[in-house]
Amino acid sequence: MQRFVTTRAKWVGELRCLSQRCYSQLGLASQKVNDMIINPRIPHFDYTPPPYNGPSADEILSKRKEFLSPSMFYFYEKNPLHLVHGKMQYLFDSNGRRYLDAFGGIATVSCGHCHPDVVDAIVNQTKRLQHSTILYLNHAITDFAEALASKLPGDLKVVFFTNSGTEANELAIMMARLYTSCHDVISLRNAYHGNAAATMSTTGQSVWKFNVVQSGVHHAINPDPYRGVFGSDGEKYAKDVEDLIQFGTSGRVAAFMSEAIQGVGGIVELAPGYLPAAYSAVRKAGGLCIADEVQSGFARTGSHFWGFENQGVVPDIVTMAKGIGNGIPLGAVVTTPEIAEVLCHSNYFNTFGGNPVCTSAGLAVLRVIEKEKLQENAHVVGSYLKDRLMDIKNKHEIVGDVRGRGLLLGVELVTDRKLKTPAKAETLHIMDKMKDMGVLVGKGGFRGNVFRITPPLCFTKEDADFVADVMDCAMSKM
């Protein structure tokens, strides 16, 4: 008996040691010691933020409730997160606790929080000239436009800068309508393109729409390989685009607009072969093809710089924001010289679009992506993380689907795999537990049951292991 006790004690000690030193590599997120599940340890990070001595979370929450719009919701309602500092893939709260950011400010932080090259570009430009408008010459806007155009295929080389993705999509839709002299636009169910007039029309989810006038948009069946009626057969879904043109319009349309991977919709990657077939049908009807790259652009998918490239198509207009500025308010529309001419028929102006500080930041982001090979990193680390998430799916029945590519990944939770019943409450519970263990993930999908994993592109395999281990651990504790 004594020998057994001694052996067991030795085994427990070794297991504790392993869990602390190489937890991620062994995937021991649900091992038990003395009936206690061992929580994963956050990877080492040699950085300490300066002490915080500002207002408390309670003070901020009180002012927020009094002075900000009640429509501004926040995560973790019972215990809102008070973040005060960021460094690369990590965020710090007011107590100095470190969190691994696997959400990236909604797929916005591409290079990493407070990346020194981007910060230097912003500070240096701010010291020289903070704003001048595009009515005067300044090299910041042209340098960035040239660099950005070099990243796009075909004749896509004329850039118009905006302040956000919504603005970029609004402008793209207007340009398509002006160029074609048609009003009808085809979008997808489950899509999200913004919250202004035209973009709210193209958005295909009731939870993001208000009861205001929305005209001229037709929503095609979503080519969703997991929940869609035709599985992964992209061409069958594209037939609905043809039908909408034939039976819902005059036979001529202004544009077809889509994301290659729906972000807000729950990281839904369009079925293979869909975009080539849909683009063909739209172009036969005289329409332009608009690629919304607000979330899937700027190397996030890993395999390509732009999401649409994964389906082998070349759009007529590309819109972008979020990762373009690593957190700076910046968006852009890129199109061909011929299409760009439509804005010369009258006056169109954007006071802050092309601001020298914002475009300096954008150019720095592009250079960092290239210098640090972040596209390759997104592919390597993203593929590794997806494999880890697939292991979790094989282990936990609550995981219905793992999807996406690069560092644009989604994990859909269901209470019944056969019926695909959304596990909305469970998603919130697990998300809360993951935060308690030091991992921040996003939430999305029309049913609110999809984890959105869109971290800074500087993520490492060690970070990926920590995300997977924490998710596994949180599910094991349910």
PDB file of N, CA and C in Angstrom, residues 353-440:
ATOM      1  N   GLY A 353     -10.862  61.177 -45.275  1.00  0.00           N
ATOM      2  CA  GLY A 353     -10.359  60.092 -46.103  1.00  0.00           C
ATOM      3  C   GLY A 353      -9.002  60.444 -46.687  1.00  0.00           C
ATOM      4  N   GLY A 354      -8.009  59.609 -46.423  1.00  0.00           N
ATOM      5  CA  GLY A 354      -6.660  59.908 -46.908  1.00  0.00           C
ATOM      6  C   GLY A 354      -5.871  60.794 -45.977  1.00  0.00           C
ATOM      7  N   ASN A 355      -6.352  60.954 -44.757  1.00  0.00           N
ATOM      8  CA  ASN A 355      -5.630  61.726 -43.751  1.00  0.00           C
ATOM      9  C   ASN A 355      -4.172  61.244 -43.665  1.00  0.00           C
ATOM     10  N   PRO A 356      -3.196  62.166 -43.578  1.00  0.00           N
ATOM     11  CA  PRO A 356      -1.783  61.743 -43.594  1.00  0.00           C
ATOM     12  C   PRO A 356      -1.379  60.823 -42.447  1.00  0.00           C
ATOM     13  N   VAL A 357      -1.973  61.013 -41.265  1.00  0.00           N
ATOM     14  CA  VAL A 357      -1.639  60.137 -40.138  1.00  0.00           C
ATOM     15  C   VAL A 357      -2.161  58.725 -40.419  1.00  0.00           C
ATOM     16  N   CYS A 358      -3.397  58.620 -40.884  1.00  0.00           N
ATOM     17  CA  CYS A 358      -3.998  57.311 -41.154  1.00  0.00           C
ATOM     18  C   CYS A 358      -3.270  56.582 -42.278  1.00  0.00           C
ATOM     19  N   THR A 359      -2.955  57.295 -43.365  1.00  0.00           N
ATOM     20  CA  THR A 359      -2.296  56.626 -44.490  1.00  0.00           C
ATOM     21  C   THR A 359      -0.846  56.272 -44.158  1.00  0.00           C
ATOM     22  N   SER A 360      -0.208  57.043 -43.304  1.00  0.00           N
ATOM     23  CA  SER A 360       1.138  56.680 -42.842  1.00  0.00           C
ATOM     24  C   SER A 360       1.081  55.383 -42.043  1.00  0.00           C
ATOM     25  N   ALA A 361       0.045  55.265 -41.209  1.00  0.00           N
ATOM     26  CA  ALA A 361      -0.146  54.027 -40.450  1.00  0.00           C
ATOM     27  C   ALA A 361      -0.405  52.864 -41.395  1.00  0.00           C
ATOM     28  N   GLY A 362      -1.239  53.081 -42.409  1.00  0.00           N
ATOM     29  CA  GLY A 362      -1.552  52.020 -43.366  1.00  0.00           C
ATOM     30  C   GLY A 362      -0.323  51.509 -44.101  1.00  0.00           C
ATOM     31  N   LEU A 363       0.538  52.434 -44.513  1.00  0.00           N
ATOM     32  CA  LEU A 363       1.763  52.031 -45.208  1.00  0.00           C
ATOM     33  C   LEU A 363       2.671  51.247 -44.269  1.00  0.00           C
ATOM     34  N   ALA A 364       2.751  51.668 -43.018  1.00  0.00           N
ATOM     35  CA  ALA A 364       3.566  50.945 -42.029  1.00  0.00           C
ATOM     36  C   ALA A 364       3.035  49.532 -41.832  1.00  0.00           C
ATOM     37  N   VAL A 365       1.720  49.373 -41.816  1.00  0.00           N
ATOM     38  CA  VAL A 365       1.114  48.046 -41.659  1.00  0.00           C
ATOM     39  C   VAL A 365       1.522  47.132 -42.819  1.00  0.00           C
ATOM     40  N   LEU A 366       1.413  47.642 -44.030  1.00  0.00           N
ATOM     41  CA  LEU A 366       1.806  46.841 -45.185  1.00  0.00           C
ATOM     42  C   LEU A 366       3.259  46.392 -45.091  1.00  0.00           C
ATOM     43  N   ARG A 367       4.113  47.317 -44.686  1.00  0.00           N
ATOM     44  CA  ARG A 367       5.548  47.000 -44.591  1.00  0.00           C
ATOM     45  C   ARG A 367       5.822  45.965 -43.505  1.00  0.00           C
ATOM     46  N   VAL A 368       5.102  46.057 -42.385  1.00  0.00           N
ATOM     47  CA  VAL A 368       5.280  45.081 -41.309  1.00  0.00           C
ATOM     48  C   VAL A 368       4.819  43.701 -41.767  1.00  0.00           C
ATOM     49  N   ILE A 369       3.679  43.638 -42.456  1.00  0.00           N
ATOM     50  CA  ILE A 369       3.166  42.357 -42.953  1.00  0.00           C
ATOM     51  C   ILE A 369       4.198  41.684 -43.844  1.00  0.00           C
ATOM     52  N   GLU A 370       4.845  42.481 -44.687  1.00  0.00           N
ATOM     53  CA  GLU A 370       5.853  41.930 -45.588  1.00  0.00           C
ATOM     54  C   GLU A 370       7.140  41.573 -44.835  1.00  0.00           C
ATOM     55  N   LYS A 371       7.631  42.506 -44.022  1.00  0.00           N
ATOM     56  CA  LYS A 371       8.905  42.312 -43.324  1.00  0.00           C
ATOM     57  C   LYS A 371       8.860  41.121 -42.373  1.00  0.00           C
ATOM     58  N   GLU A 372       7.759  40.975 -41.640  1.00  0.00           N
ATOM     59  CA  GLU A 372       7.655  39.918 -40.643  1.00  0.00           C
ATOM     60  C   GLU A 372       6.972  38.662 -41.174  1.00  0.00           C
ATOM     61  N   LYS A 373       6.694  38.659 -42.487  1.00  0.00           N
ATOM     62  CA  LYS A 373       6.095  37.496 -43.161  1.00  0.00           C
ATOM     63  C   LYS A 373       4.836  37.027 -42.424  1.00  0.00           C
ATOM     64  N   LEU A 374       3.959  37.981 -42.155  1.00  0.00           N
ATOM     65  CA  LEU A 374       2.764  37.669 -41.368  1.00  0.00           C
ATOM     66  C   LEU A 374       1.741  36.851 -42.150  1.00  0.00           C
ATOM     67  N   GLN A 375       1.761  36.961 -43.486  1.00  0.00           N
ATOM     68  CA  GLN A 375       0.848  36.122 -44.262  1.00  0.00           C
ATOM     69  C   GLN A 375       1.242  34.653 -44.116  1.00  0.00           C
ATOM     70  N   GLU A 376       2.528  34.384 -44.220  1.00  0.00           N
ATOM     71  CA  GLU A 376       3.004  33.012 -44.028  1.00  0.00           C
ATOM     72  C   GLU A 376       2.713  32.538 -42.614  1.00  0.00           C
ATOM     73  N   ASN A 377       2.902  33.419 -41.649  1.00  0.00           N
ATOM     74  CA  ASN A 377       2.634  33.056 -40.258  1.00  0.00           C
ATOM     75  C   ASN A 377       1.159  32.740 -40.041  1.00  0.00           C
ATOM     76  N   ALA A 378       0.291  33.543 -40.666  1.00  0.00           N
ATOM     77  CA  ALA A 378      -1.153  33.298 -40.547  1.00  0.00           C
ATOM     78  C   ALA A 378      -1.516  31.934 -41.103  1.00  0.00           C
ATOM     79  N   HIS A 379      -0.840  31.550 -42.180  1.00  0.00           N
ATOM     80  CA  HIS A 379      -1.114  30.232 -42.784  1.00  0.00           C
ATOM     81  C   HIS A 379      -0.625  29.098 -41.886  1.00  0.00           C
ATOM     82  N   VAL A 380       0.619  29.210 -41.426  1.00  0.00           N
ATOM     83  CA  VAL A 380       1.226  28.133 -40.633  1.00  0.00           C
ATOM     84  C   VAL A 380       0.540  27.997 -39.270  1.00  0.00           C
ATOM     85  N   VAL A 381       0.438  29.110 -38.550  1.00  0.00           N
ATOM     86  CA  VAL A 381      -0.156  29.068 -37.210  1.00  0.00           C
ATOM     87  C   VAL A 381      -1.658  28.810 -37.294  1.00  0.00           C
ATOM     88  N   GLY A 382      -2.315  29.441 -38.289  1.00  0.00           N
ATOM     89  CA  GLY A 382      -3.756  29.240 -38.445  1.00  0.00           C
ATOM     90  C   GLY A 382      -4.104  27.795 -38.758  1.00  0.00           C
ATOM     91  N   SER A 383      -3.319  27.154 -39.625  1.00  0.00           N
ATOM     92  CA  SER A 383      -3.558  25.744 -39.954  1.00  0.00           C
ATOM     93  C   SER A 383      -3.344  24.863 -38.734  1.00  0.00           C
ATOM     94  N   TYR A 384      -2.315  25.186 -37.966  1.00  0.00           N
ATOM     95  CA  TYR A 384      -2.031  24.433 -36.743  1.00  0.00           C
ATOM     96  C   TYR A 384      -3.167  24.583 -35.736  1.00  0.00           C
ATOM     97  N   LEU A 385      -3.638  25.824 -35.571  1.00  0.00           N
ATOM     98  CA  LEU A 385      -4.732  26.066 -34.627  1.00  0.00           C
ATOM     99  C   LEU A 385      -6.014  25.372 -35.082  1.00  0.00           C
ATOM    100  N   LYS A 386      -6.270  25.386 -36.373  1.00  0.00           N
ATOM    101  CA  LYS A 386      -7.481  24.729 -36.881  1.00  0.00           C
ATOM    102  C   LYS A 386      -7.429  23.226 -36.595  1.00  0.00           C
ATOM    103  N   ASP A 387      -6.252  22.626 -36.749  1.00  0.00           N
ATOM    104  CA  ASP A 387      -6.104  21.203 -36.424  1.00  0.00           C
ATOM    105  C   ASP A 387      -6.385  20.947 -34.939  1.00  0.00           C
ATOM    106  N   ARG A 388      -5.890  21.840 -34.080  1.00  0.00           N
ATOM    107  CA  ARG A 388      -6.150  21.701 -32.646  1.00  0.00           C
ATOM    108  C   ARG A 388      -7.649  21.817 -32.343  1.00  0.00           C
ATOM    109  N   LEU A 389      -8.299  22.733 -33.035  1.00  0.00           N
ATOM    110  CA  LEU A 389      -9.739  22.923 -32.839  1.00  0.00           C
ATOM    111  C   LEU A 389     -10.522  21.716 -33.343  1.00  0.00           C
ATOM    112  N   MET A 390     -10.035  21.098 -34.407  1.00  0.00           N
ATOM    113  CA  MET A 390     -10.678  19.879 -34.908  1.00  0.00           C
ATOM    114  C   MET A 390     -10.551  18.751 -33.887  1.00  0.00           C
ATOM    115  N   ASP A 391      -9.423  18.709 -33.193  1.00  0.00           N
ATOM    116  CA  ASP A 391      -9.258  17.709 -32.127  1.00  0.00           C
ATOM    117  C   ASP A 391     -10.302  17.927 -31.032  1.00  0.00           C
ATOM    118  N   ILE A 392     -10.561  19.200 -30.717  1.00  0.00           N
ATOM    119  CA  ILE A 392     -11.566  19.520 -29.705  1.00  0.00           C
ATOM    120  C   ILE A 392     -12.952  19.096 -30.189  1.00  0.00           C
ATOM    121  N   LYS A 393     -13.215  19.301 -31.472  1.00  0.00           N
ATOM    122  CA  LYS A 393     -14.500  18.872 -32.035  1.00  0.00           C
ATOM    123  C   LYS A 393     -14.665  17.361 -31.885  1.00  0.00           C
ATOM    124  N   ASN A 394     -13.608  16.629 -32.124  1.00  0.00           N
ATOM    125  CA  ASN A 394     -13.667  15.164 -32.010  1.00  0.00           C
ATOM    126  C   ASN A 394     -13.869  14.717 -30.565  1.00  0.00           C
ATOM    127  N   LYS A 395     -13.508  15.573 -29.630  1.00  0.00           N
ATOM    128  CA  LYS A 395     -13.595  15.230 -28.214  1.00  0.00           C
ATOM    129  C   LYS A 395     -14.903  15.680 -27.571  1.00  0.00           C
ATOM    130  N   HIS A 396     -15.412  16.845 -27.998  1.00  0.00           N
ATOM    131  CA  HIS A 396     -16.587  17.434 -27.348  1.00  0.00           C
ATOM    132  C   HIS A 396     -17.767  17.506 -28.322  1.00  0.00           C
ATOM    133  N   GLU A 397     -18.876  16.864 -27.961  1.00  0.00           N
ATOM    134  CA  GLU A 397     -20.067  16.824 -28.809  1.00  0.00           C
ATOM    135  C   GLU A 397     -20.673  18.201 -29.033  1.00  0.00           C
ATOM    136  N   ILE A 398     -20.369  19.150 -28.168  1.00  0.00           N
ATOM    137  CA  ILE A 398     -20.969  20.476 -28.275  1.00  0.00           C
ATOM    138  C   ILE A 398     -20.434  21.238 -29.484  1.00  0.00           C
ATOM    139  N   VAL A 399     -19.282  20.836 -30.009  1.00  0.00           N
ATOM    140  CA  VAL A 399     -18.713  21.497 -31.184  1.00  0.00           C
ATOM    141  C   VAL A 399     -19.318  20.896 -32.440  1.00  0.00           C
ATOM    142  N   GLY A 400     -20.085  21.708 -33.161  1.00  0.00           N
ATOM    143  CA  GLY A 400     -20.725  21.225 -34.373  1.00  0.00           C
ATOM    144  C   GLY A 400     -19.880  21.412 -35.608  1.00  0.00           C
ATOM    145  N   ASP A 401     -19.110  22.496 -35.651  1.00  0.00           N
ATOM    146  CA  ASP A 401     -18.336  22.777 -36.862  1.00  0.00           C
ATOM    147  C   ASP A 401     -17.120  23.619 -36.529  1.00  0.00           C
ATOM    148  N   VAL A 402     -16.027  23.354 -37.225  1.00  0.00           N
ATOM    149  CA  VAL A 402     -14.818  24.182 -37.178  1.00  0.00           C
ATOM    150  C   VAL A 402     -14.530  24.601 -38.604  1.00  0.00           C
ATOM    151  N   ARG A 403     -14.350  25.900 -38.845  1.00  0.00           N
ATOM    152  CA  ARG A 403     -14.227  26.362 -40.225  1.00  0.00           C
ATOM    153  C   ARG A 403     -13.363  27.620 -40.336  1.00  0.00           C
ATOM    154  N   GLY A 404     -13.146  28.028 -41.582  1.00  0.00           N
ATOM    155  CA  GLY A 404     -12.334  29.192 -41.857  1.00  0.00           C
ATOM    156  C   GLY A 404     -10.949  28.794 -42.310  1.00  0.00           C
ATOM    157  N   ARG A 405     -10.103  29.782 -42.506  1.00  0.00           N
ATOM    158  CA  ARG A 405      -8.725  29.513 -42.917  1.00  0.00           C
ATOM    159  C   ARG A 405      -7.811  30.598 -42.385  1.00  0.00           C
ATOM    160  N   GLY A 406      -6.527  30.252 -42.258  1.00  0.00           N
ATOM    161  CA  GLY A 406      -5.582  31.205 -41.695  1.00  0.00           C
ATOM    162  C   GLY A 406      -5.968  31.554 -40.273  1.00  0.00           C
ATOM    163  N   LEU A 407      -5.878  32.833 -39.956  1.00  0.00           N
ATOM    164  CA  LEU A 407      -6.281  33.303 -38.630  1.00  0.00           C
ATOM    165  C   LEU A 407      -7.628  34.003 -38.694  1.00  0.00           C
ATOM    166  N   LEU A 408      -8.537  33.377 -39.438  1.00  0.00           N
ATOM    167  CA  LEU A 408      -9.938  33.779 -39.520  1.00  0.00           C
ATOM    168  C   LEU A 408     -10.745  32.496 -39.353  1.00  0.00           C
ATOM    169  N   LEU A 409     -10.945  32.102 -38.087  1.00  0.00           N
ATOM    170  CA  LEU A 409     -11.513  30.790 -37.777  1.00  0.00           C
ATOM    171  C   LEU A 409     -12.796  30.903 -36.958  1.00  0.00           C
ATOM    172  N   GLY A 410     -13.668  29.949 -37.145  1.00  0.00           N
ATOM    173  CA  GLY A 410     -14.923  29.912 -36.401  1.00  0.00           C
ATOM    174  C   GLY A 410     -15.161  28.543 -35.803  1.00  0.00           C
ATOM    175  N   VAL A 411     -15.740  28.515 -34.594  1.00  0.00           N
ATOM    176  CA  VAL A 411     -16.118  27.272 -33.928  1.00  0.00           C
ATOM    177  C   VAL A 411     -17.590  27.392 -33.558  1.00  0.00           C
ATOM    178  N   GLU A 412     -18.440  26.618 -34.211  1.00  0.00           N
ATOM    179  CA  GLU A 412     -19.884  26.689 -33.955  1.00  0.00           C
ATOM    180  C   GLU A 412     -20.288  25.636 -32.930  1.00  0.00           C
ATOM    181  N   LEU A 413     -21.033  26.082 -31.909  1.00  0.00           N
ATOM    182  CA  LEU A 413     -21.466  25.198 -30.838  1.00  0.00           C
ATOM    183  C   LEU A 413     -22.943  24.842 -30.995  1.00  0.00           C
ATOM    184  N   VAL A 414     -23.254  23.567 -30.786  1.00  0.00           N
ATOM    185  CA  VAL A 414     -24.628  23.076 -30.916  1.00  0.00           C
ATOM    186  C   VAL A 414     -24.927  22.121 -29.762  1.00  0.00           C
ATOM    187  N   THR A 415     -26.193  22.039 -29.392  1.00  0.00           N
ATOM    188  CA  THR A 415     -26.582  21.082 -28.349  1.00  0.00           C
ATOM    189  C   THR A 415     -26.926  19.729 -28.948  1.00  0.00           C
ATOM    190  N   ASP A 416     -27.140  19.691 -30.265  1.00  0.00           N
ATOM    191  CA  ASP A 416     -27.461  18.447 -30.959  1.00  0.00           C
ATOM    192  C   ASP A 416     -26.814  18.508 -32.338  1.00  0.00           C
ATOM    193  N   ARG A 417     -25.829  17.663 -32.572  1.00  0.00           N
ATOM    194  CA  ARG A 417     -25.105  17.721 -33.840  1.00  0.00           C
ATOM    195  C   ARG A 417     -25.983  17.388 -35.044  1.00  0.00           C
ATOM    196  N   LYS A 418     -26.900  16.460 -34.864  1.00  0.00           N
ATOM    197  CA  LYS A 418     -27.748  16.055 -35.980  1.00  0.00           C
ATOM    198  C   LYS A 418     -28.727  17.163 -36.354  1.00  0.00           C
ATOM    199  N   LEU A 419     -29.340  17.770 -35.346  1.00  0.00           N
ATOM    200  CA  LEU A 419     -30.304  18.838 -35.591  1.00  0.00           C
ATOM    201  C   LEU A 419     -29.636  20.204 -35.724  1.00  0.00           C
ATOM    202  N   LYS A 420     -28.364  20.288 -35.338  1.00  0.00           N
ATOM    203  CA  LYS A 420     -27.596  21.544 -35.375  1.00  0.00           C
ATOM    204  C   LYS A 420     -28.268  22.625 -34.546  1.00  0.00           C
ATOM    205  N   THR A 421     -28.786  22.236 -33.390  1.00  0.00           N
ATOM    206  CA  THR A 421     -29.464  23.173 -32.499  1.00  0.00           C
ATOM    207  C   THR A 421     -28.449  24.133 -31.880  1.00  0.00           C
ATOM    208  N   PRO A 422     -28.610  25.440 -32.060  1.00  0.00           N
ATOM    209  CA  PRO A 422     -27.624  26.401 -31.560  1.00  0.00           C
ATOM    210  C   PRO A 422     -27.477  26.351 -30.037  1.00  0.00           C
ATOM    211  N   ALA A 423     -26.230  26.310 -29.570  1.00  0.00           N
ATOM    212  CA  ALA A 423     -25.948  26.300 -28.130  1.00  0.00           C
ATOM    213  C   ALA A 423     -25.595  27.725 -27.700  1.00  0.00           C
ATOM    214  N   LYS A 424     -26.582  28.588 -27.711  1.00  0.00           N
ATOM    215  CA  LYS A 424     -26.332  30.007 -27.454  1.00  0.00           C
ATOM    216  C   LYS A 424     -25.902  30.261 -26.014  1.00  0.00           C
ATOM    217  N   ALA A 425     -26.640  29.721 -25.042  1.00  0.00           N
ATOM    218  CA  ALA A 425     -26.308  29.932 -23.630  1.00  0.00           C
ATOM    219  C   ALA A 425     -24.960  29.307 -23.296  1.00  0.00           C
ATOM    220  N   GLU A 426     -24.704  28.131 -23.851  1.00  0.00           N
ATOM    221  CA  GLU A 426     -23.440  27.450 -23.594  1.00  0.00           C
ATOM    222  C   GLU A 426     -22.258  28.238 -24.172  1.00  0.00           C
ATOM    223  N   THR A 427     -22.491  28.876 -25.308  1.00  0.00           N
ATOM    224  CA  THR A 427     -21.441  29.694 -25.924  1.00  0.00           C
ATOM    225  C   THR A 427     -21.033  30.833 -25.000  1.00  0.00           C
ATOM    226  N   LEU A 428     -22.018  31.509 -24.433  1.00  0.00           N
ATOM    227  CA  LEU A 428     -21.732  32.597 -23.493  1.00  0.00           C
ATOM    228  C   LEU A 428     -21.009  32.088 -22.251  1.00  0.00           C
ATOM    229  N   HIS A 429     -21.434  30.931 -21.763  1.00  0.00           N
ATOM    230  CA  HIS A 429     -20.820  30.357 -20.560  1.00  0.00           C
ATOM    231  C   HIS A 429     -19.343  30.020 -20.806  1.00  0.00           C
ATOM    232  N   ILE A 430     -19.070  29.332 -21.918  1.00  0.00           N
ATOM    233  CA  ILE A 430     -17.701  28.936 -22.226  1.00  0.00           C
ATOM    234  C   ILE A 430     -16.832  30.156 -22.510  1.00  0.00           C
ATOM    235  N   MET A 431     -17.395  31.127 -23.202  1.00  0.00           N
ATOM    236  CA  MET A 431     -16.666  32.356 -23.491  1.00  0.00           C
ATOM    237  C   MET A 431     -16.251  33.060 -22.201  1.00  0.00           C
ATOM    238  N   ASP A 432     -17.150  33.055 -21.230  1.00  0.00           N
ATOM    239  CA  ASP A 432     -16.875  33.659 -19.926  1.00  0.00           C
ATOM    240  C   ASP A 432     -15.755  32.910 -19.203  1.00  0.00           C
ATOM    241  N   LYS A 433     -15.823  31.588 -19.240  1.00  0.00           N
ATOM    242  CA  LYS A 433     -14.808  30.777 -18.575  1.00  0.00           C
ATOM    243  C   LYS A 433     -13.444  30.929 -19.249  1.00  0.00           C
ATOM    244  N   MET A 434     -13.448  31.056 -20.548  1.00  0.00           N
ATOM    245  CA  MET A 434     -12.190  31.251 -21.274  1.00  0.00           C
ATOM    246  C   MET A 434     -11.554  32.580 -20.884  1.00  0.00           C
ATOM    247  N   LYS A 435     -12.381  33.605 -20.729  1.00  0.00           N
ATOM    248  CA  LYS A 435     -11.868  34.901 -20.265  1.00  0.00           C
ATOM    249  C   LYS A 435     -11.246  34.775 -18.893  1.00  0.00           C
ATOM    250  N   ASP A 436     -11.900  34.034 -18.011  1.00  0.00           N
ATOM    251  CA  ASP A 436     -11.371  33.840 -16.656  1.00  0.00           C
ATOM    252  C   ASP A 436     -10.021  33.142 -16.678  1.00  0.00           C
ATOM    253  N   MET A 437      -9.781  32.317 -17.696  1.00  0.00           N
ATOM    254  CA  MET A 437      -8.513  31.603 -17.803  1.00  0.00           C
ATOM    255  C   MET A 437      -7.482  32.362 -18.639  1.00  0.00           C
ATOM    256  N   GLY A 438      -7.881  33.535 -19.163  1.00  0.00           N
ATOM    257  CA  GLY A 438      -6.902  34.381 -19.840  1.00  0.00           C
ATOM    258  C   GLY A 438      -6.965  34.427 -21.345  1.00  0.00           C
ATOM    259  N   VAL A 439      -8.069  33.963 -21.968  1.00  0.00           N
ATOM    260  CA  VAL A 439      -8.202  34.008 -23.425  1.00  0.00           C
ATOM    261  C   VAL A 439      -9.450  34.795 -23.811  1.00  0.00           C
ATOM    262  N   LEU A 440      -9.291  35.744 -24.725  1.00  0.00           N
ATOM    263  CA  LEU A 440     -10.409  36.533 -25.224  1.00  0.00           C
ATOM    264  C   LEU A 440     -10.735  36.099 -26.644  1.00  0.00           C
TER     265      LEU A 440
END
